[in-house]
Amino acid sequence: MIRHFLLALSTASLLVAAEPFEVKTLEIGAAAPDFSLPGVDGKTHSLKDFSSAKVLAVVFTCNHCPEAYAASGRIQETANFYQDKGVAVVAISGNDPLALRADELGYAPHGDSFEEMKLAAKEANWTIPYLYDGETQAVTRAYGAQSTPHVFVFDAERKLRYTGRMDEGYRKAGPVEKSQMRDAIEALLAGKEVTTPTTRSYGCSTKWSYKRDSVTKDNEAWVNREVTVASMDAAVAKSIVANDTDKVRLINFWATTCGPCVAEMPDLVETMRRFQNRPFELITISTDPAEDAKRVLAVLKAKNVATPKPREAAMKKENRSTNNYQVKDGELDAVADAISKDWNGALPYTVLVAPGGEILWKHQGELDAVEVRRQLVKALQKH
């Protein structure tokens, strides 16, 4: 799965903290802690690389957090605005990607692995250094980054003059009326004191490595969830696609004999788990004949295609017992027509449906998990 890119566990990565610890944010006037970290550009970046800058802004951020995701454009815009004024902007992700539960990842297309950082930076058109500290988190701890984003602005002597939130754009993309980060930069460029040197850094908490245990427990709980299947006829299909709910529905047609269908299922499950706390649900529809019912259930169980706990109450209100279905014999064309008349029958086939039944997106063939999540983020922003 995308979230679980192969991360080589080097000797350094085995030194992760196993127990919670106090995080102390760097005090105003303190010197900038040194660092030497890999960037998404393939280079290693150190504090000395920015020695010529009059002002250095270090932004601890990440890919998954809704506050950080919304602020990504403004981080680059700030760098662009001040690039000819002697200001350097550096972004660092200090999150341990293995300390993130799936349900914390439902607000952006990417998780916080180094590989996903590369994708996120490319999509955001970042030219600023984006550095990875998720392996040891030593730099993040030295600065005392509490959340994402958390900004640290240093003067020419690399003394801390401002730390806290970036601006007033809490979870909102686009322009903001006030930016504490820019105010601090402007003051330092003018040779003045920063009026408000500290503020709260609202955002998702830093995912320290000691939180890995919660991920393990969450994964174990998911594996133990019940997996069920119900039969589907045209009437059920019409009800599903009519979507008289407040949820966005991702409907996936598949079959046990379809290799790409089975291959993409882990990514669908991961997506379902990521977005389980959002108004979203995955509906799977097997086109296998009734005589293969045991095989259908076996595959779904093997892939852990369970219903998330947050969806259970809503399903009961809709008089549904599951999000997994198998088409009744003789009903395949009627079911297909009910959901998507222009589907040619080739598997796998996926449809994204808005509340009220509007078809937002269709895809023929094996899914790209990141593209699915892009579509979901976009749909959930609108609905």
mmCIF file with all atom_site columns, C-alpha atoms in Angstrom, residues 6-113:
data_model
loop_
_atom_site.group_PDB
_atom_site.id
_atom_site.type_symbol
_atom_site.label_atom_id
_atom_site.label_alt_id
_atom_site.label_comp_id
_atom_site.label_asym_id
_atom_site.label_entity_id
_atom_site.label_seq_id
_atom_site.pdbx_PDB_ins_code
_atom_site.Cartn_x
_atom_site.Cartn_y
_atom_site.Cartn_z
_atom_site.occupancy
_atom_site.B_iso_or_equiv
_atom_site.pdbx_formal_charge
_atom_site.auth_seq_id
_atom_site.auth_comp_id
_atom_site.auth_asym_id
_atom_site.auth_atom_id
_atom_site.pdbx_PDB_model_num
ATOM 1   C CA . LEU A 1 6   ? 9.416  0.104  2.041  1.00 0.00 ? 6   LEU A CA 1
ATOM 2   C CA . LEU A 1 7   ? 11.318 2.157  4.587  1.00 0.00 ? 7   LEU A CA 1
ATOM 3   C CA . ALA A 1 8   ? 14.749 0.683  5.237  1.00 0.00 ? 8   ALA A CA 1
ATOM 4   C CA . LEU A 1 9   ? 15.254 0.375  8.955  1.00 0.00 ? 9   LEU A CA 1
ATOM 5   C CA . SER A 1 10  ? 18.794 1.578  9.424  1.00 0.00 ? 10  SER A CA 1
ATOM 6   C CA . THR A 1 11  ? 20.646 1.510  12.737 1.00 0.00 ? 11  THR A CA 1
ATOM 7   C CA . ALA A 1 12  ? 19.561 5.098  13.356 1.00 0.00 ? 12  ALA A CA 1
ATOM 8   C CA . SER A 1 13  ? 15.897 4.277  12.890 1.00 0.00 ? 13  SER A CA 1
ATOM 9   C CA . LEU A 1 14  ? 16.108 1.690  15.632 1.00 0.00 ? 14  LEU A CA 1
ATOM 10  C CA . LEU A 1 15  ? 16.801 4.476  18.116 1.00 0.00 ? 15  LEU A CA 1
ATOM 11  C CA . VAL A 1 16  ? 13.218 5.753  18.052 1.00 0.00 ? 16  VAL A CA 1
ATOM 12  C CA . ALA A 1 17  ? 11.675 6.737  21.361 1.00 0.00 ? 17  ALA A CA 1
ATOM 13  C CA . ALA A 1 18  ? 9.476  4.041  22.862 1.00 0.00 ? 18  ALA A CA 1
ATOM 14  C CA . GLU A 1 19  ? 8.057  6.129  25.712 1.00 0.00 ? 19  GLU A CA 1
ATOM 15  C CA . PRO A 1 20  ? 6.332  9.547  25.695 1.00 0.00 ? 20  PRO A CA 1
ATOM 16  C CA . PHE A 1 21  ? 8.516  12.532 26.533 1.00 0.00 ? 21  PHE A CA 1
ATOM 17  C CA . GLU A 1 22  ? 8.077  16.242 27.098 1.00 0.00 ? 22  GLU A CA 1
ATOM 18  C CA . VAL A 1 23  ? 8.601  18.435 24.067 1.00 0.00 ? 23  VAL A CA 1
ATOM 19  C CA . LYS A 1 24  ? 10.042 21.860 24.868 1.00 0.00 ? 24  LYS A CA 1
ATOM 20  C CA . THR A 1 25  ? 9.802  24.476 22.150 1.00 0.00 ? 25  THR A CA 1
ATOM 21  C CA . LEU A 1 26  ? 12.969 26.466 21.496 1.00 0.00 ? 26  LEU A CA 1
ATOM 22  C CA . GLU A 1 27  ? 12.959 29.699 23.479 1.00 0.00 ? 27  GLU A CA 1
ATOM 23  C CA . ILE A 1 28  ? 13.123 33.153 21.927 1.00 0.00 ? 28  ILE A CA 1
ATOM 24  C CA . GLY A 1 29  ? 16.758 34.205 21.590 1.00 0.00 ? 29  GLY A CA 1
ATOM 25  C CA . ALA A 1 30  ? 18.035 30.635 21.330 1.00 0.00 ? 30  ALA A CA 1
ATOM 26  C CA . ALA A 1 31  ? 20.393 29.658 18.526 1.00 0.00 ? 31  ALA A CA 1
ATOM 27  C CA . ALA A 1 32  ? 19.058 27.620 15.628 1.00 0.00 ? 32  ALA A CA 1
ATOM 28  C CA . PRO A 1 33  ? 19.903 23.931 16.160 1.00 0.00 ? 33  PRO A CA 1
ATOM 29  C CA . ASP A 1 34  ? 22.074 22.541 13.399 1.00 0.00 ? 34  ASP A CA 1
ATOM 30  C CA . PHE A 1 35  ? 20.739 19.904 11.011 1.00 0.00 ? 35  PHE A CA 1
ATOM 31  C CA . SER A 1 36  ? 21.785 17.746 8.088  1.00 0.00 ? 36  SER A CA 1
ATOM 32  C CA . LEU A 1 37  ? 18.759 16.154 6.473  1.00 0.00 ? 37  LEU A CA 1
ATOM 33  C CA . PRO A 1 38  ? 17.814 14.533 3.165  1.00 0.00 ? 38  PRO A CA 1
ATOM 34  C CA . GLY A 1 39  ? 15.579 16.563 0.877  1.00 0.00 ? 39  GLY A CA 1
ATOM 35  C CA . VAL A 1 40  ? 13.027 15.520 -1.714 1.00 0.00 ? 40  VAL A CA 1
ATOM 36  C CA . ASP A 1 41  ? 15.419 16.984 -4.313 1.00 0.00 ? 41  ASP A CA 1
ATOM 37  C CA . GLY A 1 42  ? 17.916 14.197 -3.642 1.00 0.00 ? 42  GLY A CA 1
ATOM 38  C CA . LYS A 1 43  ? 20.334 16.476 -1.800 1.00 0.00 ? 43  LYS A CA 1
ATOM 39  C CA . THR A 1 44  ? 21.343 16.728 1.847  1.00 0.00 ? 44  THR A CA 1
ATOM 40  C CA . HIS A 1 45  ? 20.687 20.151 3.348  1.00 0.00 ? 45  HIS A CA 1
ATOM 41  C CA . SER A 1 46  ? 22.373 21.683 6.407  1.00 0.00 ? 46  SER A CA 1
ATOM 42  C CA . LEU A 1 47  ? 21.897 24.853 8.407  1.00 0.00 ? 47  LEU A CA 1
ATOM 43  C CA . LYS A 1 48  ? 25.106 26.293 6.949  1.00 0.00 ? 48  LYS A CA 1
ATOM 44  C CA . ASP A 1 49  ? 23.623 26.095 3.441  1.00 0.00 ? 49  ASP A CA 1
ATOM 45  C CA . PHE A 1 50  ? 21.489 29.115 4.334  1.00 0.00 ? 50  PHE A CA 1
ATOM 46  C CA . SER A 1 51  ? 24.235 31.172 6.002  1.00 0.00 ? 51  SER A CA 1
ATOM 47  C CA . SER A 1 52  ? 23.885 34.057 3.538  1.00 0.00 ? 52  SER A CA 1
ATOM 48  C CA . ALA A 1 53  ? 20.183 34.602 4.288  1.00 0.00 ? 53  ALA A CA 1
ATOM 49  C CA . LYS A 1 54  ? 19.240 37.671 6.332  1.00 0.00 ? 54  LYS A CA 1
ATOM 50  C CA . VAL A 1 55  ? 16.270 35.770 7.724  1.00 0.00 ? 55  VAL A CA 1
ATOM 51  C CA . LEU A 1 56  ? 15.675 32.030 7.930  1.00 0.00 ? 56  LEU A CA 1
ATOM 52  C CA . ALA A 1 57  ? 12.174 30.600 8.334  1.00 0.00 ? 57  ALA A CA 1
ATOM 53  C CA . VAL A 1 58  ? 12.012 26.912 9.271  1.00 0.00 ? 58  VAL A CA 1
ATOM 54  C CA . VAL A 1 59  ? 8.533  25.439 8.886  1.00 0.00 ? 59  VAL A CA 1
ATOM 55  C CA . PHE A 1 60  ? 7.827  22.048 10.432 1.00 0.00 ? 60  PHE A CA 1
ATOM 56  C CA . THR A 1 61  ? 5.002  20.617 8.366  1.00 0.00 ? 61  THR A CA 1
ATOM 57  C CA . CYS A 1 62  ? 3.823  17.373 6.775  1.00 0.00 ? 62  CYS A CA 1
ATOM 58  C CA . ASN A 1 63  ? 1.641  15.911 4.014  1.00 0.00 ? 63  ASN A CA 1
ATOM 59  C CA . HIS A 1 64  ? -1.355 14.459 5.845  1.00 0.00 ? 64  HIS A CA 1
ATOM 60  C CA . CYS A 1 65  ? -2.509 17.163 8.259  1.00 0.00 ? 65  CYS A CA 1
ATOM 61  C CA . PRO A 1 66  ? -5.454 19.288 7.021  1.00 0.00 ? 66  PRO A CA 1
ATOM 62  C CA . GLU A 1 67  ? -3.890 22.471 8.427  1.00 0.00 ? 67  GLU A CA 1
ATOM 63  C CA . ALA A 1 68  ? -0.546 21.739 6.781  1.00 0.00 ? 68  ALA A CA 1
ATOM 64  C CA . TYR A 1 69  ? -2.187 20.652 3.521  1.00 0.00 ? 69  TYR A CA 1
ATOM 65  C CA . ALA A 1 70  ? -4.177 23.888 3.361  1.00 0.00 ? 70  ALA A CA 1
ATOM 66  C CA . ALA A 1 71  ? -1.073 25.965 4.109  1.00 0.00 ? 71  ALA A CA 1
ATOM 67  C CA . SER A 1 72  ? 1.198  24.320 1.534  1.00 0.00 ? 72  SER A CA 1
ATOM 68  C CA . GLY A 1 73  ? 0.510  26.886 -1.178 1.00 0.00 ? 73  GLY A CA 1
ATOM 69  C CA . ARG A 1 74  ? 1.122  29.820 1.159  1.00 0.00 ? 74  ARG A CA 1
ATOM 70  C CA . ILE A 1 75  ? 4.455  28.370 2.301  1.00 0.00 ? 75  ILE A CA 1
ATOM 71  C CA . GLN A 1 76  ? 5.742  28.441 -1.267 1.00 0.00 ? 76  GLN A CA 1
ATOM 72  C CA . GLU A 1 77  ? 4.150  31.850 -1.932 1.00 0.00 ? 77  GLU A CA 1
ATOM 73  C CA . THR A 1 78  ? 5.963  33.281 1.079  1.00 0.00 ? 78  THR A CA 1
ATOM 74  C CA . ALA A 1 79  ? 9.252  31.876 -0.185 1.00 0.00 ? 79  ALA A CA 1
ATOM 75  C CA . ASN A 1 80  ? 8.618  33.344 -3.629 1.00 0.00 ? 80  ASN A CA 1
ATOM 76  C CA . PHE A 1 81  ? 7.701  36.769 -2.250 1.00 0.00 ? 81  PHE A CA 1
ATOM 77  C CA . TYR A 1 82  ? 10.871 37.074 -0.173 1.00 0.00 ? 82  TYR A CA 1
ATOM 78  C CA . GLN A 1 83  ? 13.370 35.212 -2.334 1.00 0.00 ? 83  GLN A CA 1
ATOM 79  C CA . ASP A 1 84  ? 14.950 38.471 -3.587 1.00 0.00 ? 84  ASP A CA 1
ATOM 80  C CA . LYS A 1 85  ? 14.937 40.048 -0.127 1.00 0.00 ? 85  LYS A CA 1
ATOM 81  C CA . GLY A 1 86  ? 17.428 37.742 1.512  1.00 0.00 ? 86  GLY A CA 1
ATOM 82  C CA . VAL A 1 87  ? 14.954 35.371 3.139  1.00 0.00 ? 87  VAL A CA 1
ATOM 83  C CA . ALA A 1 88  ? 15.269 31.577 3.052  1.00 0.00 ? 88  ALA A CA 1
ATOM 84  C CA . VAL A 1 89  ? 12.329 29.268 3.749  1.00 0.00 ? 89  VAL A CA 1
ATOM 85  C CA . VAL A 1 90  ? 12.918 25.618 4.641  1.00 0.00 ? 90  VAL A CA 1
ATOM 86  C CA . ALA A 1 91  ? 10.243 22.975 5.267  1.00 0.00 ? 91  ALA A CA 1
ATOM 87  C CA . ILE A 1 92  ? 10.896 19.930 7.449  1.00 0.00 ? 92  ILE A CA 1
ATOM 88  C CA . SER A 1 93  ? 8.653  16.936 8.067  1.00 0.00 ? 93  SER A CA 1
ATOM 89  C CA . GLY A 1 94  ? 9.457  15.440 11.434 1.00 0.00 ? 94  GLY A CA 1
ATOM 90  C CA . ASN A 1 95  ? 6.612  12.931 11.547 1.00 0.00 ? 95  ASN A CA 1
ATOM 91  C CA . ASP A 1 96  ? 7.354  9.229  11.855 1.00 0.00 ? 96  ASP A CA 1
ATOM 92  C CA . PRO A 1 97  ? 5.173  7.735  9.083  1.00 0.00 ? 97  PRO A CA 1
ATOM 93  C CA . LEU A 1 98  ? 4.901  4.505  11.061 1.00 0.00 ? 98  LEU A CA 1
ATOM 94  C CA . ALA A 1 99  ? 3.322  6.394  13.976 1.00 0.00 ? 99  ALA A CA 1
ATOM 95  C CA . LEU A 1 100 ? 0.262  7.444  11.969 1.00 0.00 ? 100 LEU A CA 1
ATOM 96  C CA . ARG A 1 101 ? -2.970 5.480  12.289 1.00 0.00 ? 101 ARG A CA 1
ATOM 97  C CA . ALA A 1 102 ? -4.890 5.023  9.063  1.00 0.00 ? 102 ALA A CA 1
ATOM 98  C CA . ASP A 1 103 ? -7.780 7.174  10.276 1.00 0.00 ? 103 ASP A CA 1
ATOM 99  C CA . GLU A 1 104 ? -5.438 10.151 10.665 1.00 0.00 ? 104 GLU A CA 1
ATOM 100 C CA . LEU A 1 105 ? -4.816 10.210 6.922  1.00 0.00 ? 105 LEU A CA 1
ATOM 101 C CA . GLY A 1 106 ? -8.232 11.167 5.566  1.00 0.00 ? 106 GLY A CA 1
ATOM 102 C CA . TYR A 1 107 ? -7.625 14.812 4.700  1.00 0.00 ? 107 TYR A CA 1
ATOM 103 C CA . ALA A 1 108 ? -5.004 14.744 1.947  1.00 0.00 ? 108 ALA A CA 1
ATOM 104 C CA . PRO A 1 109 ? -3.860 12.422 -0.855 1.00 0.00 ? 109 PRO A CA 1
ATOM 105 C CA . HIS A 1 110 ? -0.552 11.503 0.784  1.00 0.00 ? 110 HIS A CA 1
ATOM 106 C CA . GLY A 1 111 ? 0.856  10.144 4.006  1.00 0.00 ? 111 GLY A CA 1
ATOM 107 C CA . ASP A 1 112 ? 4.156  11.198 5.564  1.00 0.00 ? 112 ASP A CA 1
ATOM 108 C CA . SER A 1 113 ? 6.714  8.748  4.204  1.00 0.00 ? 113 SER A CA 1
#
